[in-house]
Amino acid sequence: MVYLDYAATTPMKFAPVEKSELKNSHSPHAVGINSYKAIEQAREDIKRAVVFKSGIVLFGGNATSLIKLLTEAIQKECNCLIYCSSHEHEAVYDIADIGYVEYDFEFEKSIVCHMLMNNITGTVFNLNELAKLKSDNSYLFVDCTAAIGHMEFPKNFESICDAWVCSAHKFYGPQNSGILWLSDRFASQFNIKSEKDLSIGTLPVFNILATRDAFLKYQNSKYIQESQERFKNYWLILSKLLDNYGINHKRISRPKYAIKWVDNYAINAICFENINADALAAYLSSKGIYIGVGHSACAGDSDYRVLRNFGLTEQEAQNTIRVSFGEDTTENDIVELVNEIYNYKKKFLL
């Protein structure tokens, strides 16, 4: 099997393993107290890993469910408008009151959402200019789900960001497990002190510890720097092989609107000439090769909103696949992928 869809879900390498001495962290007895301490330590470990000195770390389901619960908590406290960029994941886009493309909005009494790294193109956004627009009664919420394990947080992230979220299944942790960080200012404004304020019940201590362990392994400078170099090399190999086979392609990474950005080659959106992405993905799957496509798996069928906002036509979006690398990816995987793309083209298009 050649798996090149790590941006969707990674293999679970940090599974929750039950320990008899850890049970319900809400229980008043010794076992419960030890469980409570283990969770509190996990919160501190995550903050330390990203060099945050303030704020609170909360645990819950995946990023989608945490975003929904957070939105409900916000709406109980005030009538803040929620803005989002045109590139957001559906979990954010669907709950936003107003979408925007340029910086042509009033950053007052509002929460502005902007992802750190795009889950379809791998584009990494520089949020510093956006953060400068904040006022005393506005907040910046950042979806970091695609970024964990692929890039370090900006050095000033704690000061520019008011909340961030991620899902463990994107970095080899358990499914239905996520992390939500809130700044002290944000938590105080919306009266959030713990998971109970988001209507999250008994905390799954084993999932939390597995999530913490995965986060610590993959969200660190050494791993990220090594993987960035390796993934860029994989892309260069992939692009050269496509050229050698005469397969016309272009990598999509530049956003249409004016925000500073850089590439991250862990995720690669590749637009082909005259090759339908869905048909190609189905063919590759029959050969044991698994990739993503340009429309989100979390949205309705063939929703190309994100790629259109990267300047693609509907036809170009339909011809765009997503190839995402992980720590188990090999050069041979890339060779097999390109061989079968060529075979598909030769069999069905020539």
JSON list of N, CA, C and O in Angstrom, two decimals, residues 195-250:
[
{"chain": "A", "resi": 195, "resn": "GLU", "atom": "N", "xyz": [-13.05, 22.52, 30.88]},
{"chain": "A", "resi": 195, "resn": "GLU", "atom": "CA", "xyz": [-13.86, 21.81, 29.89]},
{"chain": "A", "resi": 195, "resn": "GLU", "atom": "C", "xyz": [-15.35, 21.83, 30.24]},
{"chain": "A", "resi": 195, "resn": "GLU", "atom": "O", "xyz": [-16.21, 21.78, 29.35]},
{"chain": "A", "resi": 196, "resn": "LYS", "atom": "N", "xyz": [-15.68, 21.92, 31.51]},
{"chain": "A", "resi": 196, "resn": "LYS", "atom": "CA", "xyz": [-17.09, 21.93, 31.92]},
{"chain": "A", "resi": 196, "resn": "LYS", "atom": "C", "xyz": [-17.83, 23.12, 31.33]},
{"chain": "A", "resi": 196, "resn": "LYS", "atom": "O", "xyz": [-19.03, 23.04, 31.06]},
{"chain": "A", "resi": 197, "resn": "ASP", "atom": "N", "xyz": [-17.12, 24.22, 31.13]},
{"chain": "A", "resi": 197, "resn": "ASP", "atom": "CA", "xyz": [-17.75, 25.40, 30.56]},
{"chain": "A", "resi": 197, "resn": "ASP", "atom": "C", "xyz": [-18.01, 25.26, 29.07]},
{"chain": "A", "resi": 197, "resn": "ASP", "atom": "O", "xyz": [-18.70, 26.10, 28.47]},
{"chain": "A", "resi": 198, "resn": "LEU", "atom": "N", "xyz": [-17.48, 24.21, 28.46]},
{"chain": "A", "resi": 198, "resn": "LEU", "atom": "CA", "xyz": [-17.77, 23.88, 27.06]},
{"chain": "A", "resi": 198, "resn": "LEU", "atom": "C", "xyz": [-18.69, 22.67, 26.96]},
{"chain": "A", "resi": 198, "resn": "LEU", "atom": "O", "xyz": [-18.84, 22.09, 25.89]},
{"chain": "A", "resi": 199, "resn": "SER", "atom": "N", "xyz": [-19.27, 22.29, 28.08]},
{"chain": "A", "resi": 199, "resn": "SER", "atom": "CA", "xyz": [-20.19, 21.14, 28.13]},
{"chain": "A", "resi": 199, "resn": "SER", "atom": "C", "xyz": [-19.50, 19.83, 27.77]},
{"chain": "A", "resi": 199, "resn": "SER", "atom": "O", "xyz": [-20.09, 18.95, 27.15]},
{"chain": "A", "resi": 200, "resn": "ILE", "atom": "N", "xyz": [-18.22, 19.72, 28.14]},
{"chain": "A", "resi": 200, "resn": "ILE", "atom": "CA", "xyz": [-17.49, 18.47, 27.97]},
{"chain": "A", "resi": 200, "resn": "ILE", "atom": "C", "xyz": [-17.51, 17.73, 29.31]},
{"chain": "A", "resi": 200, "resn": "ILE", "atom": "O", "xyz": [-17.21, 18.30, 30.35]},
{"chain": "A", "resi": 201, "resn": "GLY", "atom": "N", "xyz": [-17.92, 16.47, 29.29]},
{"chain": "A", "resi": 201, "resn": "GLY", "atom": "CA", "xyz": [-18.07, 15.71, 30.52]},
{"chain": "A", "resi": 201, "resn": "GLY", "atom": "C", "xyz": [-16.78, 15.10, 31.01]},
{"chain": "A", "resi": 201, "resn": "GLY", "atom": "O", "xyz": [-15.72, 15.74, 30.98]},
{"chain": "A", "resi": 202, "resn": "THR", "atom": "N", "xyz": [-16.85, 13.85, 31.45]},
{"chain": "A", "resi": 202, "resn": "THR", "atom": "CA", "xyz": [-15.68, 13.16, 31.99]},
{"chain": "A", "resi": 202, "resn": "THR", "atom": "C", "xyz": [-14.56, 13.11, 30.97]},
{"chain": "A", "resi": 202, "resn": "THR", "atom": "O", "xyz": [-14.76, 12.69, 29.82]},
{"chain": "A", "resi": 203, "resn": "LEU", "atom": "N", "xyz": [-13.39, 13.53, 31.37]},
{"chain": "A", "resi": 203, "resn": "LEU", "atom": "CA", "xyz": [-12.27, 13.59, 30.44]},
{"chain": "A", "resi": 203, "resn": "LEU", "atom": "C", "xyz": [-11.65, 12.21, 30.22]},
{"chain": "A", "resi": 203, "resn": "LEU", "atom": "O", "xyz": [-11.40, 11.48, 31.19]},
{"chain": "A", "resi": 204, "resn": "PRO", "atom": "N", "xyz": [-11.38, 11.84, 28.96]},
{"chain": "A", "resi": 204, "resn": "PRO", "atom": "CA", "xyz": [-10.77, 10.55, 28.65]},
{"chain": "A", "resi": 204, "resn": "PRO", "atom": "C", "xyz": [-9.26, 10.61, 28.90]},
{"chain": "A", "resi": 204, "resn": "PRO", "atom": "O", "xyz": [-8.49, 10.95, 28.01]},
{"chain": "A", "resi": 205, "resn": "VAL", "atom": "N", "xyz": [-8.85, 10.29, 30.10]},
{"chain": "A", "resi": 205, "resn": "VAL", "atom": "CA", "xyz": [-7.46, 10.51, 30.51]},
{"chain": "A", "resi": 205, "resn": "VAL", "atom": "C", "xyz": [-6.47, 9.79, 29.61]},
{"chain": "A", "resi": 205, "resn": "VAL", "atom": "O", "xyz": [-5.40, 10.32, 29.29]},
{"chain": "A", "resi": 206, "resn": "PHE", "atom": "N", "xyz": [-6.82, 8.60, 29.13]},
{"chain": "A", "resi": 206, "resn": "PHE", "atom": "CA", "xyz": [-5.88, 7.84, 28.29]},
{"chain": "A", "resi": 206, "resn": "PHE", "atom": "C", "xyz": [-5.72, 8.50, 26.92]},
{"chain": "A", "resi": 206, "resn": "PHE", "atom": "O", "xyz": [-4.61, 8.57, 26.38]},
{"chain": "A", "resi": 207, "resn": "ASN", "atom": "N", "xyz": [-6.83, 9.00, 26.33]},
{"chain": "A", "resi": 207, "resn": "ASN", "atom": "CA", "xyz": [-6.74, 9.73, 25.07]},
{"chain": "A", "resi": 207, "resn": "ASN", "atom": "C", "xyz": [-5.91, 10.99, 25.23]},
{"chain": "A", "resi": 207, "resn": "ASN", "atom": "O", "xyz": [-5.11, 11.35, 24.35]},
{"chain": "A", "resi": 208, "resn": "ILE", "atom": "N", "xyz": [-6.11, 11.67, 26.35]},
{"chain": "A", "resi": 208, "resn": "ILE", "atom": "CA", "xyz": [-5.38, 12.91, 26.60]},
{"chain": "A", "resi": 208, "resn": "ILE", "atom": "C", "xyz": [-3.88, 12.67, 26.69]},
{"chain": "A", "resi": 208, "resn": "ILE", "atom": "O", "xyz": [-3.08, 13.39, 26.10]},
{"chain": "A", "resi": 209, "resn": "LEU", "atom": "N", "xyz": [-3.49, 11.61, 27.39]},
{"chain": "A", "resi": 209, "resn": "LEU", "atom": "CA", "xyz": [-2.06, 11.33, 27.52]},
{"chain": "A", "resi": 209, "resn": "LEU", "atom": "C", "xyz": [-1.46, 10.89, 26.19]},
{"chain": "A", "resi": 209, "resn": "LEU", "atom": "O", "xyz": [-0.32, 11.23, 25.87]},
{"chain": "A", "resi": 210, "resn": "ALA", "atom": "N", "xyz": [-2.23, 10.14, 25.41]},
{"chain": "A", "resi": 210, "resn": "ALA", "atom": "CA", "xyz": [-1.75, 9.74, 24.08]},
{"chain": "A", "resi": 210, "resn": "ALA", "atom": "C", "xyz": [-1.61, 10.96, 23.17]},
{"chain": "A", "resi": 210, "resn": "ALA", "atom": "O", "xyz": [-0.64, 11.09, 22.41]},
{"chain": "A", "resi": 211, "resn": "THR", "atom": "N", "xyz": [-2.58, 11.87, 23.27]},
{"chain": "A", "resi": 211, "resn": "THR", "atom": "CA", "xyz": [-2.52, 13.11, 22.49]},
{"chain": "A", "resi": 211, "resn": "THR", "atom": "C", "xyz": [-1.30, 13.94, 22.90]},
{"chain": "A", "resi": 211, "resn": "THR", "atom": "O", "xyz": [-0.57, 14.47, 22.05]},
{"chain": "A", "resi": 212, "resn": "ARG", "atom": "N", "xyz": [-1.09, 14.05, 24.20]},
{"chain": "A", "resi": 212, "resn": "ARG", "atom": "CA", "xyz": [0.07, 14.78, 24.70]},
{"chain": "A", "resi": 212, "resn": "ARG", "atom": "C", "xyz": [1.38, 14.18, 24.19]},
{"chain": "A", "resi": 212, "resn": "ARG", "atom": "O", "xyz": [2.28, 14.90, 23.72]},
{"chain": "A", "resi": 213, "resn": "ASP", "atom": "N", "xyz": [1.49, 12.85, 24.25]},
{"chain": "A", "resi": 213, "resn": "ASP", "atom": "CA", "xyz": [2.73, 12.20, 23.82]},
{"chain": "A", "resi": 213, "resn": "ASP", "atom": "C", "xyz": [2.99, 12.42, 22.33]},
{"chain": "A", "resi": 213, "resn": "ASP", "atom": "O", "xyz": [4.13, 12.66, 21.92]},
{"chain": "A", "resi": 214, "resn": "ALA", "atom": "N", "xyz": [1.92, 12.34, 21.52]},
{"chain": "A", "resi": 214, "resn": "ALA", "atom": "CA", "xyz": [2.07, 12.58, 20.09]},
{"chain": "A", "resi": 214, "resn": "ALA", "atom": "C", "xyz": [2.47, 14.02, 19.82]},
{"chain": "A", "resi": 214, "resn": "ALA", "atom": "O", "xyz": [3.35, 14.30, 18.99]},
{"chain": "A", "resi": 215, "resn": "PHE", "atom": "N", "xyz": [1.84, 14.94, 20.51]},
{"chain": "A", "resi": 215, "resn": "PHE", "atom": "CA", "xyz": [2.13, 16.37, 20.33]},
{"chain": "A", "resi": 215, "resn": "PHE", "atom": "C", "xyz": [3.59, 16.66, 20.66]},
{"chain": "A", "resi": 215, "resn": "PHE", "atom": "O", "xyz": [4.28, 17.37, 19.92]},
{"chain": "A", "resi": 216, "resn": "LEU", "atom": "N", "xyz": [4.08, 16.11, 21.76]},
{"chain": "A", "resi": 216, "resn": "LEU", "atom": "CA", "xyz": [5.45, 16.37, 22.17]},
{"chain": "A", "resi": 216, "resn": "LEU", "atom": "C", "xyz": [6.46, 15.81, 21.17]},
{"chain": "A", "resi": 216, "resn": "LEU", "atom": "O", "xyz": [7.51, 16.39, 20.94]},
{"chain": "A", "resi": 217, "resn": "LYS", "atom": "N", "xyz": [6.13, 14.66, 20.57]},
{"chain": "A", "resi": 217, "resn": "LYS", "atom": "CA", "xyz": [7.07, 14.07, 19.62]},
{"chain": "A", "resi": 217, "resn": "LYS", "atom": "C", "xyz": [7.14, 14.87, 18.33]},
{"chain": "A", "resi": 217, "resn": "LYS", "atom": "O", "xyz": [8.23, 15.09, 17.79]},
{"chain": "A", "resi": 218, "resn": "TYR", "atom": "N", "xyz": [5.99, 15.29, 17.83]},
{"chain": "A", "resi": 218, "resn": "TYR", "atom": "CA", "xyz": [5.97, 15.86, 16.49]},
{"chain": "A", "resi": 218, "resn": "TYR", "atom": "C", "xyz": [6.01, 17.38, 16.45]},
{"chain": "A", "resi": 218, "resn": "TYR", "atom": "O", "xyz": [6.45, 17.95, 15.44]},
{"chain": "A", "resi": 219, "resn": "GLN", "atom": "N", "xyz": [5.58, 18.06, 17.51]},
{"chain": "A", "resi": 219, "resn": "GLN", "atom": "CA", "xyz": [5.64, 19.52, 17.49]},
{"chain": "A", "resi": 219, "resn": "GLN", "atom": "C", "xyz": [6.91, 19.98, 18.21]},
{"chain": "A", "resi": 219, "resn": "GLN", "atom": "O", "xyz": [6.87, 20.62, 19.24]},
{"chain": "A", "resi": 220, "resn": "ASN", "atom": "N", "xyz": [8.05, 19.63, 17.61]},
{"chain": "A", "resi": 220, "resn": "ASN", "atom": "CA", "xyz": [9.33, 20.08, 18.15]},
{"chain": "A", "resi": 220, "resn": "ASN", "atom": "C", "xyz": [10.27, 20.43, 17.00]},
{"chain": "A", "resi": 220, "resn": "ASN", "atom": "O", "xyz": [10.16, 19.90, 15.90]},
{"chain": "A", "resi": 221, "resn": "SER", "atom": "N", "xyz": [11.19, 21.32, 17.27]},
{"chain": "A", "resi": 221, "resn": "SER", "atom": "CA", "xyz": [12.03, 21.91, 16.22]},
{"chain": "A", "resi": 221, "resn": "SER", "atom": "C", "xyz": [12.80, 20.88, 15.42]},
{"chain": "A", "resi": 221, "resn": "SER", "atom": "O", "xyz": [12.84, 20.93, 14.19]},
{"chain": "A", "resi": 222, "resn": "LYS", "atom": "N", "xyz": [13.44, 19.92, 16.09]},
{"chain": "A", "resi": 222, "resn": "LYS", "atom": "CA", "xyz": [14.30, 18.96, 15.41]},
{"chain": "A", "resi": 222, "resn": "LYS", "atom": "C", "xyz": [13.50, 18.13, 14.40]},
{"chain": "A", "resi": 222, "resn": "LYS", "atom": "O", "xyz": [13.88, 17.98, 13.25]},
{"chain": "A", "resi": 223, "resn": "TYR", "atom": "N", "xyz": [12.38, 17.58, 14.86]},
{"chain": "A", "resi": 223, "resn": "TYR", "atom": "CA", "xyz": [11.57, 16.76, 13.96]},
{"chain": "A", "resi": 223, "resn": "TYR", "atom": "C", "xyz": [11.05, 17.58, 12.79]},
{"chain": "A", "resi": 223, "resn": "TYR", "atom": "O", "xyz": [11.10, 17.15, 11.63]},
{"chain": "A", "resi": 224, "resn": "ILE", "atom": "N", "xyz": [10.55, 18.77, 13.07]},
{"chain": "A", "resi": 224, "resn": "ILE", "atom": "CA", "xyz": [9.96, 19.61, 12.03]},
{"chain": "A", "resi": 224, "resn": "ILE", "atom": "C", "xyz": [10.99, 20.01, 11.00]},
{"chain": "A", "resi": 224, "resn": "ILE", "atom": "O", "xyz": [10.74, 19.93, 9.79]},
{"chain": "A", "resi": 225, "resn": "GLN", "atom": "N", "xyz": [12.16, 20.42, 11.42]},
{"chain": "A", "resi": 225, "resn": "GLN", "atom": "CA", "xyz": [13.19, 20.83, 10.48]},
{"chain": "A", "resi": 225, "resn": "GLN", "atom": "C", "xyz": [13.62, 19.67, 9.59]},
{"chain": "A", "resi": 225, "resn": "GLN", "atom": "O", "xyz": [13.81, 19.84, 8.38]},
{"chain": "A", "resi": 226, "resn": "GLU", "atom": "N", "xyz": [13.78, 18.51, 10.18]},
{"chain": "A", "resi": 226, "resn": "GLU", "atom": "CA", "xyz": [14.18, 17.33, 9.39]},
{"chain": "A", "resi": 226, "resn": "GLU", "atom": "C", "xyz": [13.10, 16.94, 8.39]},
{"chain": "A", "resi": 226, "resn": "GLU", "atom": "O", "xyz": [13.39, 16.61, 7.24]},
{"chain": "A", "resi": 227, "resn": "SER", "atom": "N", "xyz": [11.85, 16.96, 8.83]},
{"chain": "A", "resi": 227, "resn": "SER", "atom": "CA", "xyz": [10.77, 16.55, 7.94]},
{"chain": "A", "resi": 227, "resn": "SER", "atom": "C", "xyz": [10.54, 17.58, 6.84]},
{"chain": "A", "resi": 227, "resn": "SER", "atom": "O", "xyz": [10.25, 17.21, 5.68]},
{"chain": "A", "resi": 228, "resn": "GLN", "atom": "N", "xyz": [10.70, 18.87, 7.13]},
{"chain": "A", "resi": 228, "resn": "GLN", "atom": "CA", "xyz": [10.54, 19.89, 6.10]},
{"chain": "A", "resi": 228, "resn": "GLN", "atom": "C", "xyz": [11.54, 19.69, 4.97]},
{"chain": "A", "resi": 228, "resn": "GLN", "atom": "O", "xyz": [11.20, 19.78, 3.79]},
{"chain": "A", "resi": 229, "resn": "GLU", "atom": "N", "xyz": [12.77, 19.40, 5.33]},
{"chain": "A", "resi": 229, "resn": "GLU", "atom": "CA", "xyz": [13.81, 19.17, 4.32]},
{"chain": "A", "resi": 229, "resn": "GLU", "atom": "C", "xyz": [13.50, 17.91, 3.50]},
{"chain": "A", "resi": 229, "resn": "GLU", "atom": "O", "xyz": [13.63, 17.90, 2.27]},
{"chain": "A", "resi": 230, "resn": "ARG", "atom": "N", "xyz": [13.06, 16.85, 4.20]},
{"chain": "A", "resi": 230, "resn": "ARG", "atom": "CA", "xyz": [12.76, 15.60, 3.51]},
{"chain": "A", "resi": 230, "resn": "ARG", "atom": "C", "xyz": [11.57, 15.75, 2.57]},
{"chain": "A", "resi": 230, "resn": "ARG", "atom": "O", "xyz": [11.58, 15.28, 1.43]},
{"chain": "A", "resi": 231, "resn": "PHE", "atom": "N", "xyz": [10.51, 16.45, 3.03]},
{"chain": "A", "resi": 231, "resn": "PHE", "atom": "CA", "xyz": [9.31, 16.59, 2.22]},
{"chain": "A", "resi": 231, "resn": "PHE", "atom": "C", "xyz": [9.55, 17.48, 1.01]},
{"chain": "A", "resi": 231, "resn": "PHE", "atom": "O", "xyz": [8.98, 17.24, -0.06]},
{"chain": "A", "resi": 232, "resn": "LYS", "atom": "N", "xyz": [10.37, 18.50, 1.15]},
{"chain": "A", "resi": 232, "resn": "LYS", "atom": "CA", "xyz": [10.69, 19.33, -0.01]},
{"chain": "A", "resi": 232, "resn": "LYS", "atom": "C", "xyz": [11.43, 18.51, -1.05]},
{"chain": "A", "resi": 232, "resn": "LYS", "atom": "O", "xyz": [11.18, 18.63, -2.26]},
{"chain": "A", "resi": 233, "resn": "ASN", "atom": "N", "xyz": [12.33, 17.65, -0.61]},
{"chain": "A", "resi": 233, "resn": "ASN", "atom": "CA", "xyz": [13.05, 16.77, -1.52]},
{"chain": "A", "resi": 233, "resn": "ASN", "atom": "C", "xyz": [12.09, 15.81, -2.22]},
{"chain": "A", "resi": 233, "resn": "ASN", "atom": "O", "xyz": [12.23, 15.55, -3.42]},
{"chain": "A", "resi": 234, "resn": "TYR", "atom": "N", "xyz": [11.10, 15.29, -1.47]},
{"chain": "A", "resi": 234, "resn": "TYR", "atom": "CA", "xyz": [10.09, 14.41, -2.08]},
{"chain": "A", "resi": 234, "resn": "TYR", "atom": "C", "xyz": [9.33, 15.14, -3.17]},
{"chain": "A", "resi": 234, "resn": "TYR", "atom": "O", "xyz": [9.04, 14.57, -4.24]},
{"chain": "A", "resi": 235, "resn": "TRP", "atom": "N", "xyz": [8.97, 16.41, -2.90]},
{"chain": "A", "resi": 235, "resn": "TRP", "atom": "CA", "xyz": [8.25, 17.16, -3.91]},
{"chain": "A", "resi": 235, "resn": "TRP", "atom": "C", "xyz": [9.11, 17.35, -5.16]},
{"chain": "A", "resi": 235, "resn": "TRP", "atom": "O", "xyz": [8.61, 17.22, -6.29]},
{"chain": "A", "resi": 236, "resn": "LEU", "atom": "N", "xyz": [10.37, 17.66, -4.98]},
{"chain": "A", "resi": 236, "resn": "LEU", "atom": "CA", "xyz": [11.25, 17.86, -6.13]},
{"chain": "A", "resi": 236, "resn": "LEU", "atom": "C", "xyz": [11.36, 16.58, -6.96]},
{"chain": "A", "resi": 236, "resn": "LEU", "atom": "O", "xyz": [11.36, 16.61, -8.19]},
{"chain": "A", "resi": 237, "resn": "ILE", "atom": "N", "xyz": [11.43, 15.45, -6.28]},
{"chain": "A", "resi": 237, "resn": "ILE", "atom": "CA", "xyz": [11.46, 14.16, -6.98]},
{"chain": "A", "resi": 237, "resn": "ILE", "atom": "C", "xyz": [10.16, 13.94, -7.74]},
{"chain": "A", "resi": 237, "resn": "ILE", "atom": "O", "xyz": [10.15, 13.54, -8.91]},
{"chain": "A", "resi": 238, "resn": "LEU", "atom": "N", "xyz": [9.05, 14.19, -7.07]},
{"chain": "A", "resi": 238, "resn": "LEU", "atom": "CA", "xyz": [7.73, 14.00, -7.68]},
{"chain": "A", "resi": 238, "resn": "LEU", "atom": "C", "xyz": [7.56, 14.89, -8.91]},
{"chain": "A", "resi": 238, "resn": "LEU", "atom": "O", "xyz": [7.15, 14.43, -9.99]},
{"chain": "A", "resi": 239, "resn": "SER", "atom": "N", "xyz": [7.92, 16.15, -8.78]},
{"chain": "A", "resi": 239, "resn": "SER", "atom": "CA", "xyz": [7.77, 17.08, -9.90]},
{"chain": "A", "resi": 239, "resn": "SER", "atom": "C", "xyz": [8.66, 16.70, -11.08]},
{"chain": "A", "resi": 239, "resn": "SER", "atom": "O", "xyz": [8.24, 16.76, -12.24]},
{"chain": "A", "resi": 240, "resn": "LYS", "atom": "N", "xyz": [9.89, 16.29, -10.78]},
{"chain": "A", "resi": 240, "resn": "LYS", "atom": "CA", "xyz": [10.81, 15.91, -11.86]},
{"chain": "A", "resi": 240, "resn": "LYS", "atom": "C", "xyz": [10.31, 14.66, -12.59]},
{"chain": "A", "resi": 240, "resn": "LYS", "atom": "O", "xyz": [10.38, 14.58, -13.83]},
{"chain": "A", "resi": 241, "resn": "LEU", "atom": "N", "xyz": [9.80, 13.68, -11.84]},
{"chain": "A", "resi": 241, "resn": "LEU", "atom": "CA", "xyz": [9.28, 12.47, -12.47]},
{"chain": "A", "resi": 241, "resn": "LEU", "atom": "C", "xyz": [8.08, 12.78, -13.36]},
{"chain": "A", "resi": 241, "resn": "LEU", "atom": "O", "xyz": [7.95, 12.23, -14.45]},
{"chain": "A", "resi": 242, "resn": "LEU", "atom": "N", "xyz": [7.20, 13.66, -12.90]},
{"chain": "A", "resi": 242, "resn": "LEU", "atom": "CA", "xyz": [6.06, 14.05, -13.72]},
{"chain": "A", "resi": 242, "resn": "LEU", "atom": "C", "xyz": [6.53, 14.71, -15.00]},
{"chain": "A", "resi": 242, "resn": "LEU", "atom": "O", "xyz": [5.98, 14.45, -16.09]},
{"chain": "A", "resi": 243, "resn": "ASP", "atom": "N", "xyz": [7.55, 15.57, -14.89]},
{"chain": "A", "resi": 243, "resn": "ASP", "atom": "CA", "xyz": [8.11, 16.20, -16.09]},
{"chain": "A", "resi": 243, "resn": "ASP", "atom": "C", "xyz": [8.69, 15.16, -17.04]},
{"chain": "A", "resi": 243, "resn": "ASP", "atom": "O", "xyz": [8.48, 15.22, -18.26]},
{"chain": "A", "resi": 244, "resn": "ASN", "atom": "N", "xyz": [9.41, 14.20, -16.47]},
{"chain": "A", "resi": 244, "resn": "ASN", "atom": "CA", "xyz": [10.03, 13.16, -17.30]},
{"chain": "A", "resi": 244, "resn": "ASN", "atom": "C", "xyz": [9.00, 12.33, -18.05]},
{"chain": "A", "resi": 244, "resn": "ASN", "atom": "O", "xyz": [9.26, 11.87, -19.17]},
{"chain": "A", "resi": 245, "resn": "TYR", "atom": "N", "xyz": [7.83, 12.14, -17.44]},
{"chain": "A", "resi": 245, "resn": "TYR", "atom": "CA", "xyz": [6.76, 11.38, -18.08]},
{"chain": "A", "resi": 245, "resn": "TYR", "atom": "C", "xyz": [5.89, 12.25, -18.98]},
{"chain": "A", "resi": 245, "resn": "TYR", "atom": "O", "xyz": [4.94, 11.78, -19.59]},
{"chain": "A", "resi": 246, "resn": "GLY", "atom": "N", "xyz": [6.20, 13.53, -19.07]},
{"chain": "A", "resi": 246, "resn": "GLY", "atom": "CA", "xyz": [5.41, 14.42, -19.92]},
{"chain": "A", "resi": 246, "resn": "GLY", "atom": "C", "xyz": [4.03, 14.71, -19.38]},
{"chain": "A", "resi": 246, "resn": "GLY", "atom": "O", "xyz": [3.10, 14.95, -20.16]},
{"chain": "A", "resi": 247, "resn": "ILE", "atom": "N", "xyz": [3.88, 14.70, -18.05]},
{"chain": "A", "resi": 247, "resn": "ILE", "atom": "CA", "xyz": [2.59, 14.96, -17.43]},
{"chain": "A", "resi": 247, "resn": "ILE", "atom": "C", "xyz": [2.56, 16.42, -16.97]},
{"chain": "A", "resi": 247, "resn": "ILE", "atom": "O", "xyz": [3.23, 16.80, -16.01]},
{"chain": "A", "resi": 248, "resn": "ASN", "atom": "N", "xyz": [1.82, 17.24, -17.68]},
{"chain": "A", "resi": 248, "resn": "ASN", "atom": "CA", "xyz": [1.76, 18.66, -17.37]},
{"chain": "A", "resi": 248, "resn": "ASN", "atom": "C", "xyz": [1.08, 18.89, -16.02]},
{"chain": "A", "resi": 248, "resn": "ASN", "atom": "O", "xyz": [-0.01, 18.36, -15.76]},
{"chain": "A", "resi": 249, "resn": "HIS", "atom": "N", "xyz": [1.73, 19.69, -15.18]},
{"chain": "A", "resi": 249, "resn": "HIS", "atom": "CA", "xyz": [1.20, 19.89, -13.84]},
{"chain": "A", "resi": 249, "resn": "HIS", "atom": "C", "xyz": [1.68, 21.23, -13.29]},
{"chain": "A", "resi": 249, "resn": "HIS", "atom": "O", "xyz": [2.67, 21.79, -13.77]},
{"chain": "A", "resi": 250, "resn": "LYS", "atom": "N", "xyz": [0.98, 21.72, -12.28]},
{"chain": "A", "resi": 250, "resn": "LYS", "atom": "CA", "xyz": [1.45, 22.89, -11.53]},
{"chain": "A", "resi": 250, "resn": "LYS", "atom": "C", "xyz": [1.04, 22.73, -10.08]},
{"chain": "A", "resi": 250, "resn": "LYS", "atom": "O", "xyz": [-0.02, 22.18, -9.77]}
]
